[in-house]
PDB file of C-alpha atoms in Angstrom:
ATOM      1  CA  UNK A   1     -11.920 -13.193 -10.553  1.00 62.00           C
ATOM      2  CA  UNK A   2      -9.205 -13.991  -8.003  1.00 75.00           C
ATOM      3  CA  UNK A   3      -6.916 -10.756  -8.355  1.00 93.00           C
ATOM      4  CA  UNK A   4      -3.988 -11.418  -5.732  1.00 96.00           C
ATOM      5  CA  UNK A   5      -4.297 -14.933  -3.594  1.00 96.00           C
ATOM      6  CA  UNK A   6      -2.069 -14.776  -0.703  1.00 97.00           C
ATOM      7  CA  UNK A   7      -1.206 -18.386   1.338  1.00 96.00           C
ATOM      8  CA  UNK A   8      -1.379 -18.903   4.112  1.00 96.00           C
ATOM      9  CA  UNK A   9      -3.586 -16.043   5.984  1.00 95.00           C
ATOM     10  CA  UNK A  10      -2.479 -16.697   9.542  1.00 96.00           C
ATOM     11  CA  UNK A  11       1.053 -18.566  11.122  1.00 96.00           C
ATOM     12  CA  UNK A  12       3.003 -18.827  13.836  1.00 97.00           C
ATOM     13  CA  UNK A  13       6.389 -19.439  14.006  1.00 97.00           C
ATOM     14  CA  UNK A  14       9.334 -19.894  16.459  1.00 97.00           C
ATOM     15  CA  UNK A  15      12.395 -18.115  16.332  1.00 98.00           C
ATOM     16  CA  UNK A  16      14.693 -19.428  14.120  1.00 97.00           C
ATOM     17  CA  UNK A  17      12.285 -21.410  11.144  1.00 97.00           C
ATOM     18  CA  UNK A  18      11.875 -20.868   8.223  1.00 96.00           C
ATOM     19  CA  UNK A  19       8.644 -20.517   5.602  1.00 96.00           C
ATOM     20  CA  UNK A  20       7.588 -19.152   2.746  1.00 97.00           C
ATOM     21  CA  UNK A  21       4.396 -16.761   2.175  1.00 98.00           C
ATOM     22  CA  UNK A  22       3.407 -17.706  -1.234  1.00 97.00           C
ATOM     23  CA  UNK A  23       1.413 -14.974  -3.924  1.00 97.00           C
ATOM     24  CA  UNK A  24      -0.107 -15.062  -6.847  1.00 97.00           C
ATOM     25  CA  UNK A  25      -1.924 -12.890  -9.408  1.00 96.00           C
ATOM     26  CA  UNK A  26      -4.063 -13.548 -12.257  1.00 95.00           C
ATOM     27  CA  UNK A  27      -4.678 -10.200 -14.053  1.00 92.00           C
ATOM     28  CA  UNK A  28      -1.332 -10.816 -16.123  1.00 92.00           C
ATOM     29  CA  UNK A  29       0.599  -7.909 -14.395  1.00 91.00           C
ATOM     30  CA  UNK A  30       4.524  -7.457 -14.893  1.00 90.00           C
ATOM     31  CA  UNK A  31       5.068  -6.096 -11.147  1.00 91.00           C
ATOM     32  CA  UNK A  32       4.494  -7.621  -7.809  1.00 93.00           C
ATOM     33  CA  UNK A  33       5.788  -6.734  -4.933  1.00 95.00           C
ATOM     34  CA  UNK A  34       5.620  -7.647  -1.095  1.00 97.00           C
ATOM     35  CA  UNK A  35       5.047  -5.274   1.879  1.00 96.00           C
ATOM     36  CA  UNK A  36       4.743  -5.177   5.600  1.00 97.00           C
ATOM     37  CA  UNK A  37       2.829  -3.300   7.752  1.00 96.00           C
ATOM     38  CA  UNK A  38       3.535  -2.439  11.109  1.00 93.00           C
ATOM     39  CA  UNK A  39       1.636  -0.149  13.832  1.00 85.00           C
ATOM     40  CA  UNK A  40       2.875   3.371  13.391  1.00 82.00           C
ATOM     41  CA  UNK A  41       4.742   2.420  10.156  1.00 85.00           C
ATOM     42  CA  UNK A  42       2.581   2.262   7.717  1.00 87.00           C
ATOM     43  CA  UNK A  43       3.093  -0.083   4.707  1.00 93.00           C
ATOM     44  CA  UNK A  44       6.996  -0.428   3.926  1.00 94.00           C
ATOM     45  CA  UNK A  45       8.383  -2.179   1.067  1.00 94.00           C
ATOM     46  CA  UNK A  46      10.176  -5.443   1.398  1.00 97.00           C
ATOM     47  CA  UNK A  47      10.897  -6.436  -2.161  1.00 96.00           C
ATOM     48  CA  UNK A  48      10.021  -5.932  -5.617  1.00 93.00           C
ATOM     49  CA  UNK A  49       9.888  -7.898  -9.045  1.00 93.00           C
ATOM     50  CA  UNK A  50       9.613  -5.759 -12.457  1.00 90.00           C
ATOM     51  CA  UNK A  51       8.763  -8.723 -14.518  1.00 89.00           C
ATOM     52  CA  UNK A  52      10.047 -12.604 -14.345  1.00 90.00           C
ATOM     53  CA  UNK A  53      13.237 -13.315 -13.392  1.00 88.00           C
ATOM     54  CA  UNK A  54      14.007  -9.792 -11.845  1.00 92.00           C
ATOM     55  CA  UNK A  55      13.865  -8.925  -8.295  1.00 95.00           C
ATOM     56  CA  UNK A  56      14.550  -5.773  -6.712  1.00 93.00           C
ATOM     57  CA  UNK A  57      15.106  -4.679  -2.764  1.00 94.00           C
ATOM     58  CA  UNK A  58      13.413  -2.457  -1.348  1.00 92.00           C
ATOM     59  CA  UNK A  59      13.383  -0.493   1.969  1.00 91.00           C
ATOM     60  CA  UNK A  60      13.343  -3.295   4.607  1.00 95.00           C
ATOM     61  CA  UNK A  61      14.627  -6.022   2.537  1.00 97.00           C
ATOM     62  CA  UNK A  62      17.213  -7.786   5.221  1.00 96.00           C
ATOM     63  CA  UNK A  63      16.353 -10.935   6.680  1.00 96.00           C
ATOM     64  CA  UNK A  64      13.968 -11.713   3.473  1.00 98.00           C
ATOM     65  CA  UNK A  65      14.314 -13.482   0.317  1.00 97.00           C
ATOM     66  CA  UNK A  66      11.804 -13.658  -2.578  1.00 97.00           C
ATOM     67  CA  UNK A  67      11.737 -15.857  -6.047  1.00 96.00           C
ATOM     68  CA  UNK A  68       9.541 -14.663  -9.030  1.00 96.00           C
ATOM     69  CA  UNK A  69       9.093 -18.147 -10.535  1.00 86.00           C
ATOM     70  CA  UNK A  70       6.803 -17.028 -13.254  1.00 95.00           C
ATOM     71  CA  UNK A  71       4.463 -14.404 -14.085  1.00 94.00           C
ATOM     72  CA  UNK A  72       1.716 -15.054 -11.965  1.00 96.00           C
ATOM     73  CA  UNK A  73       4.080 -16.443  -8.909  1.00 97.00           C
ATOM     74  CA  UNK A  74       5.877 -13.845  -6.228  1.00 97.00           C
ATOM     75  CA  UNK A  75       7.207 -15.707  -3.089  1.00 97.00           C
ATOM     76  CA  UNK A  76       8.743 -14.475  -0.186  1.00 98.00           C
ATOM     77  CA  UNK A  77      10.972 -16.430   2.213  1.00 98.00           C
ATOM     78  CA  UNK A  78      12.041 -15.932   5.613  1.00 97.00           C
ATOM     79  CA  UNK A  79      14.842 -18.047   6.074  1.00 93.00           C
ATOM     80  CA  UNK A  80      15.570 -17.650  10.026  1.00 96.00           C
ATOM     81  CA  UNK A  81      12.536 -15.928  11.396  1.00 96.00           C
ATOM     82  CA  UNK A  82      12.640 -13.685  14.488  1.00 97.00           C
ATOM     83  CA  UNK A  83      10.406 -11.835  16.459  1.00 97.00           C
ATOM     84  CA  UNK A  84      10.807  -8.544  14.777  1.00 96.00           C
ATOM     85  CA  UNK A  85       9.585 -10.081  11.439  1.00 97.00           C
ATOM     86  CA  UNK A  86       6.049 -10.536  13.448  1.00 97.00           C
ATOM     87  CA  UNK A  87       3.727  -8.331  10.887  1.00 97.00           C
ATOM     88  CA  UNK A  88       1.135  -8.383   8.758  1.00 97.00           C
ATOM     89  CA  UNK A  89       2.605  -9.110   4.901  1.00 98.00           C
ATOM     90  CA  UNK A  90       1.040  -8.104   2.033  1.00 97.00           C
ATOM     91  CA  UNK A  91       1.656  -8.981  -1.697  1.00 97.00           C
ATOM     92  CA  UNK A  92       0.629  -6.776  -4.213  1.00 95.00           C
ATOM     93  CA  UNK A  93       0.929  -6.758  -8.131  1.00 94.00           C
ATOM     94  CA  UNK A  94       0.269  -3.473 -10.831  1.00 90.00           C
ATOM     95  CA  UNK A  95       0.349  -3.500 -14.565  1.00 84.00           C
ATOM     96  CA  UNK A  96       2.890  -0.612 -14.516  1.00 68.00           C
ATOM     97  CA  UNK A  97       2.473   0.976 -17.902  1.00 60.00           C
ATOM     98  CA  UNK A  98       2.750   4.463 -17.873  1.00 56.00           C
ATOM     99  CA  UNK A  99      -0.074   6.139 -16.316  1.00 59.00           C
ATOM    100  CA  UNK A 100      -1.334   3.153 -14.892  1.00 62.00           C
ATOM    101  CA  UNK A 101      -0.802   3.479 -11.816  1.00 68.00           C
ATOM    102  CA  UNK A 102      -3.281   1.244  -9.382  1.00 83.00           C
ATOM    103  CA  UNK A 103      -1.557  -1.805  -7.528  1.00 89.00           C
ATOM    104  CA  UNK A 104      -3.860  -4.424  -6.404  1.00 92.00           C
ATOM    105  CA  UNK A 105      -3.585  -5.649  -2.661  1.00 95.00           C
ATOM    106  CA  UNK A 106      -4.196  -8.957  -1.527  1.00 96.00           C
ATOM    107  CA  UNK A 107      -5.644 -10.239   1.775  1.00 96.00           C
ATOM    108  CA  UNK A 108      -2.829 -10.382   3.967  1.00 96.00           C
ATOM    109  CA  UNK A 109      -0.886 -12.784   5.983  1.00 97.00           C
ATOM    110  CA  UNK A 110      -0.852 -12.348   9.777  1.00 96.00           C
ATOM    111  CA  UNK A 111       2.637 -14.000  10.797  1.00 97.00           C
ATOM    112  CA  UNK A 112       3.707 -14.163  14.343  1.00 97.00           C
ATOM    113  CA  UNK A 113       7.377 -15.214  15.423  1.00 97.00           C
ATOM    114  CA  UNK A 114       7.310 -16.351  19.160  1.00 97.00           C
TER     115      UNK A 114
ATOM    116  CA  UNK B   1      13.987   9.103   6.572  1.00 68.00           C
ATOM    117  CA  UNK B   2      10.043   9.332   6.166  1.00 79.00           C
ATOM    118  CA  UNK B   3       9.606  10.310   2.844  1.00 92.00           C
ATOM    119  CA  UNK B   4       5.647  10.233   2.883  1.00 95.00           C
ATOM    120  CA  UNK B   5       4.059  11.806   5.945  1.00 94.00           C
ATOM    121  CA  UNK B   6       0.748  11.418   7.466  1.00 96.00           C
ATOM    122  CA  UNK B   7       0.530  13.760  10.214  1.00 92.00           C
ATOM    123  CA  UNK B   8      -2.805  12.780  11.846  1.00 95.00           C
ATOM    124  CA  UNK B   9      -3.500   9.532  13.352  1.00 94.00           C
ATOM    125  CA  UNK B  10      -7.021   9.356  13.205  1.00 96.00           C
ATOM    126  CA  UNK B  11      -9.557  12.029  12.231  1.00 97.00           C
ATOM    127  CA  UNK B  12     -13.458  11.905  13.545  1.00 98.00           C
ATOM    128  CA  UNK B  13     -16.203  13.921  11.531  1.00 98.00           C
ATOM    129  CA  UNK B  14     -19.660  13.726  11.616  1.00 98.00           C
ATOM    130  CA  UNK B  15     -21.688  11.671   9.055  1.00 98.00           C
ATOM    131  CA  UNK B  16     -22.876  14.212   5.708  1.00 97.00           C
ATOM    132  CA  UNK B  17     -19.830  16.747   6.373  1.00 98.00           C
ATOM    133  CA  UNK B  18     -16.922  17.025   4.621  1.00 98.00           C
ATOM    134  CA  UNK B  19     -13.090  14.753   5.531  1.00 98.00           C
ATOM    135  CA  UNK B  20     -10.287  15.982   5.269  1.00 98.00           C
ATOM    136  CA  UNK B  21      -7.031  13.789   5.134  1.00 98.00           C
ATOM    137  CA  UNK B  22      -3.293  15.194   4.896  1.00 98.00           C
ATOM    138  CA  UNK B  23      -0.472  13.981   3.140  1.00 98.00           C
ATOM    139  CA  UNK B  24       3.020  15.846   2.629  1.00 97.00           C
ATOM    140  CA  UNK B  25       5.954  14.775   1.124  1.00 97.00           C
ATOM    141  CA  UNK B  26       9.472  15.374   0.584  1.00 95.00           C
ATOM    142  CA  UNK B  27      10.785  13.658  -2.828  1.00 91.00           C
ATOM    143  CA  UNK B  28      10.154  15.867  -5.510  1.00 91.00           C
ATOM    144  CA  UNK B  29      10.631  13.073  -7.904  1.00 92.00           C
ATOM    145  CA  UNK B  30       7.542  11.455  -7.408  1.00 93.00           C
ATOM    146  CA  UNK B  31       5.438  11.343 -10.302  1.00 91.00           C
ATOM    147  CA  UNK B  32       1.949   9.667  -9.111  1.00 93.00           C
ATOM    148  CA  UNK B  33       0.051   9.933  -6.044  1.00 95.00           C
ATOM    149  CA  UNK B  34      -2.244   7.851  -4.672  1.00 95.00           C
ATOM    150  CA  UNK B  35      -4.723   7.131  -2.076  1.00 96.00           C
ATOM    151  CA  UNK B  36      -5.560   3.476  -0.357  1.00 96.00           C
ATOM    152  CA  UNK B  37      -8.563   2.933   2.193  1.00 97.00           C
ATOM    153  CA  UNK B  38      -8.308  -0.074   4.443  1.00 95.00           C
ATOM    154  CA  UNK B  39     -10.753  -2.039   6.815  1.00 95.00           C
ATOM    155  CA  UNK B  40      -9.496  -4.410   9.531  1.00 91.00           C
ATOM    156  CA  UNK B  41      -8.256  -7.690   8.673  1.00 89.00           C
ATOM    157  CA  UNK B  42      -8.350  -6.867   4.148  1.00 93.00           C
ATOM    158  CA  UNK B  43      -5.803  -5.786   1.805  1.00 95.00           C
ATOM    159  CA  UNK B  44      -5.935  -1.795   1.038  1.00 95.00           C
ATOM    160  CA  UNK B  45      -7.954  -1.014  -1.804  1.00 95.00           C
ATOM    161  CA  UNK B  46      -7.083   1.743  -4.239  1.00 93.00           C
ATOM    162  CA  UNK B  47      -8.978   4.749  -4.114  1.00 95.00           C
ATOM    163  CA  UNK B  48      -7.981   7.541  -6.170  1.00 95.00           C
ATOM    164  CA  UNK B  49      -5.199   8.761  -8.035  1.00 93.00           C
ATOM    165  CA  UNK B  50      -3.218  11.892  -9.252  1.00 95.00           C
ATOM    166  CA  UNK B  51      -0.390  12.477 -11.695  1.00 93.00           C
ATOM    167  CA  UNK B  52       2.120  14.936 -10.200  1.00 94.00           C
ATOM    168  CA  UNK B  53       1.768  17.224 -13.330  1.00 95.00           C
ATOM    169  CA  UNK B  54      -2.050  17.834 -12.160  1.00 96.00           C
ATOM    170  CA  UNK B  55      -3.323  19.874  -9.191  1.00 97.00           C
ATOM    171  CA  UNK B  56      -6.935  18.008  -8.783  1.00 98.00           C
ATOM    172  CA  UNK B  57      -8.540  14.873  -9.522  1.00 97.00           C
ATOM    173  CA  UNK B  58     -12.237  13.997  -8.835  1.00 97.00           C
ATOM    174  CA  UNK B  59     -13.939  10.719  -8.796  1.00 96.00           C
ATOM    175  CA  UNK B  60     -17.338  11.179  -7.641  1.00 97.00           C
ATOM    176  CA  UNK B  61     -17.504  11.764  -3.553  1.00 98.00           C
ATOM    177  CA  UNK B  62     -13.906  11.850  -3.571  1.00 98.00           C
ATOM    178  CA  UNK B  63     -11.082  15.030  -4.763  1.00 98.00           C
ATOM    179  CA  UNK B  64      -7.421  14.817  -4.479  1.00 98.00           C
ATOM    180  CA  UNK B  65      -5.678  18.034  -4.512  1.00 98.00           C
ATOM    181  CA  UNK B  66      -1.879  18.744  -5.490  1.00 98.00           C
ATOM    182  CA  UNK B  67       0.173  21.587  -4.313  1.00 97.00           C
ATOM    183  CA  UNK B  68       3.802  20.598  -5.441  1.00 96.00           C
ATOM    184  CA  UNK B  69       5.158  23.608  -4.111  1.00 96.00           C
ATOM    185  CA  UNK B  70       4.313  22.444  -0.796  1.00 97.00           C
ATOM    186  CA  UNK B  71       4.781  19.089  -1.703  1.00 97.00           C
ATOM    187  CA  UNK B  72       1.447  18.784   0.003  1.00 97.00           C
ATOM    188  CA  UNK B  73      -1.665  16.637  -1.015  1.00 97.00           C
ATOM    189  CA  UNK B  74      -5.018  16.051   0.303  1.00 98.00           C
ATOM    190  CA  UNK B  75      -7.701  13.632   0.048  1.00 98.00           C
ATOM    191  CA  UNK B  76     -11.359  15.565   0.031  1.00 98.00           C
ATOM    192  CA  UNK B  77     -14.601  13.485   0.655  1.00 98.00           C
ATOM    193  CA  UNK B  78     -18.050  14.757   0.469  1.00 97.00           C
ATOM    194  CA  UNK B  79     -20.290  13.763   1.939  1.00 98.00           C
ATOM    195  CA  UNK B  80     -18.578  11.638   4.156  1.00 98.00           C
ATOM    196  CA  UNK B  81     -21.269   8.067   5.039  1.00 97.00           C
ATOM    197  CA  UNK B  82     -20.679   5.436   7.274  1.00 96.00           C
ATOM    198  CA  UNK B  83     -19.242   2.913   5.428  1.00 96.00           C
ATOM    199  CA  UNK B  84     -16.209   5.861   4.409  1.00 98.00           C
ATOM    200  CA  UNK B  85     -14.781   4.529   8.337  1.00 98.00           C
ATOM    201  CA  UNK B  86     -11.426   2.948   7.220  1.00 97.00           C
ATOM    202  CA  UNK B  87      -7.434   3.670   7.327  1.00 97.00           C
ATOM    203  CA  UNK B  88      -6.783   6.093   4.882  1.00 98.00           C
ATOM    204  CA  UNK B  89      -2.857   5.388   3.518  1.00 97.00           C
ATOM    205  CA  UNK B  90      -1.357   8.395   0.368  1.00 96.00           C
ATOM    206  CA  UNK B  91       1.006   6.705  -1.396  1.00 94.00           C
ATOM    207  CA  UNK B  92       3.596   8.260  -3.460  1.00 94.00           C
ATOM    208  CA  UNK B  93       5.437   6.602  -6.760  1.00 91.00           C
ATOM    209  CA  UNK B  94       9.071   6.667  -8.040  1.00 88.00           C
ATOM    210  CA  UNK B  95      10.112   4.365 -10.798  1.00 82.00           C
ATOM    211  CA  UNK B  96       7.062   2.122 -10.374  1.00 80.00           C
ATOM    212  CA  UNK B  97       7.325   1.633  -6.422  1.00 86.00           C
ATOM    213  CA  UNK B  98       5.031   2.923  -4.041  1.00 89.00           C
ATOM    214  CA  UNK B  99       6.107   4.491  -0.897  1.00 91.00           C
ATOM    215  CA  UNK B 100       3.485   4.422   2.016  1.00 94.00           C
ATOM    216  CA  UNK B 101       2.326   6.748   4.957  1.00 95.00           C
ATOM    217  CA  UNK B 102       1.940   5.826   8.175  1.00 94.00           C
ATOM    218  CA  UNK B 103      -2.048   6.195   7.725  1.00 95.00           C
ATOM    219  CA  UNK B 104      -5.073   8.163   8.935  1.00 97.00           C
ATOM    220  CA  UNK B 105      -7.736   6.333  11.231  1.00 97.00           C
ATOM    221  CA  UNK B 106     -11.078   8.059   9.723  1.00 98.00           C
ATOM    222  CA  UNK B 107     -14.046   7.909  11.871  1.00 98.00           C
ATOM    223  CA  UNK B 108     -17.601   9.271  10.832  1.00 98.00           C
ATOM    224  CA  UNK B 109     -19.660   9.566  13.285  1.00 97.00           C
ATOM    225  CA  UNK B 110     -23.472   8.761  12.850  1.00 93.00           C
TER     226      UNK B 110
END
């Protein structure tokens, strides 16, 4: 059992390119969402998807973009990266039924913009 | 705007005693609360949970404790083992989105 696959685990980028930290889940949740965490900061939210097709920003969403292609699928682009989007990223999906209210973490991507 | 606060950095106790970890808050909207552990280089894992119309929650070596009028909650673990050495993170929810502390360094001490 899988629970949240997060590609790739480690890059480095220069200032200015552009990639795409791809996520996905396989315990059929409806939300995912993506996070960074930074020394000192904790874990802030970047973005959020309710279910397929929806997206939602949350508290440091500029300089981001993210696609829920499907169900299972949560991406999250950075379309001109710079060195103050070196972090660790983490995607993260929860059924989100009332009452339920666990979200399930994946490894991590270590990105570093030089 | 911080609205989930975790005061201490890093906390050291001595292996069989009891941890305490901190957590205060300031949206009184929240409705869940939650805690995450975390080892180096892994996703957080979830912990233990507690709905915001409870004041305690136990799951075996672990109690969370409410106190909405301080908008204060605290993670309880007894005894505290080796293996408990992690990044504590509380986590608050509001219209399913989870806002993070800044995290508690948790050291036991053999």
């Amino acid at each position: 059992n899988a629970g949240v696959t997060q590609t790739p685990k480690f890059q480095v980028l220069k200032t200015g390119q552009s990639m795409t930290l791809q996520c996905a889940q396989d315990m059929n949740h409806n939300s995912m969402y993506w996070y960074r965490q930074d020394p000192g900061m904790g874990l802030r939210l970047i973005y959020y998807s309710a279910s397929e097709g929806t997206t939602d920003k949350g508290e440091v969403p500029n300089g981001y973009n993210v696609s829920r292609l499907n169900k299972r699928e949560f991406s999250l682009r950075l379309e001109s990266a710079a060195p103050s989007q070196t972090s660790v990223y983490f995607c993260a999906s929860s059924r989100a039924q009332l009452g339920n209210t666990e979200a399930f973490f994946g490894q991590g991507t270590r990105l570093t913009v030089v | 705007d911080q609205q989930v606060k975790q005061n201490s950095p890093s906390l050291s106790v001595q292996e069989g005693r009891i941890s305490i970890l901190n957590c205060d808050y300031t949206n009184s909207m929240f409705d869940y609360f939650l805690w995450y552990k975390k080892y180096p280089a892994e996703g957080p894992t979830f912990l233990i949970s507690i709905s915001s119309i409870k004041d305690k929650n136990e799951d075996g070596r672990f109690t969370v404790f409410l106190n909405k009028s301080a908008k204060h909650l605290s993670l309880h673990i007894v005894p505290s083992q080796p293996g408990d050495s992690a990044v504590y993170f509380c986590a608050a929810r509001k219209n399913e989105k989870l806002t993070f502390g800044t995290g508690t360094r948790l050291t036991i001490i053999p």
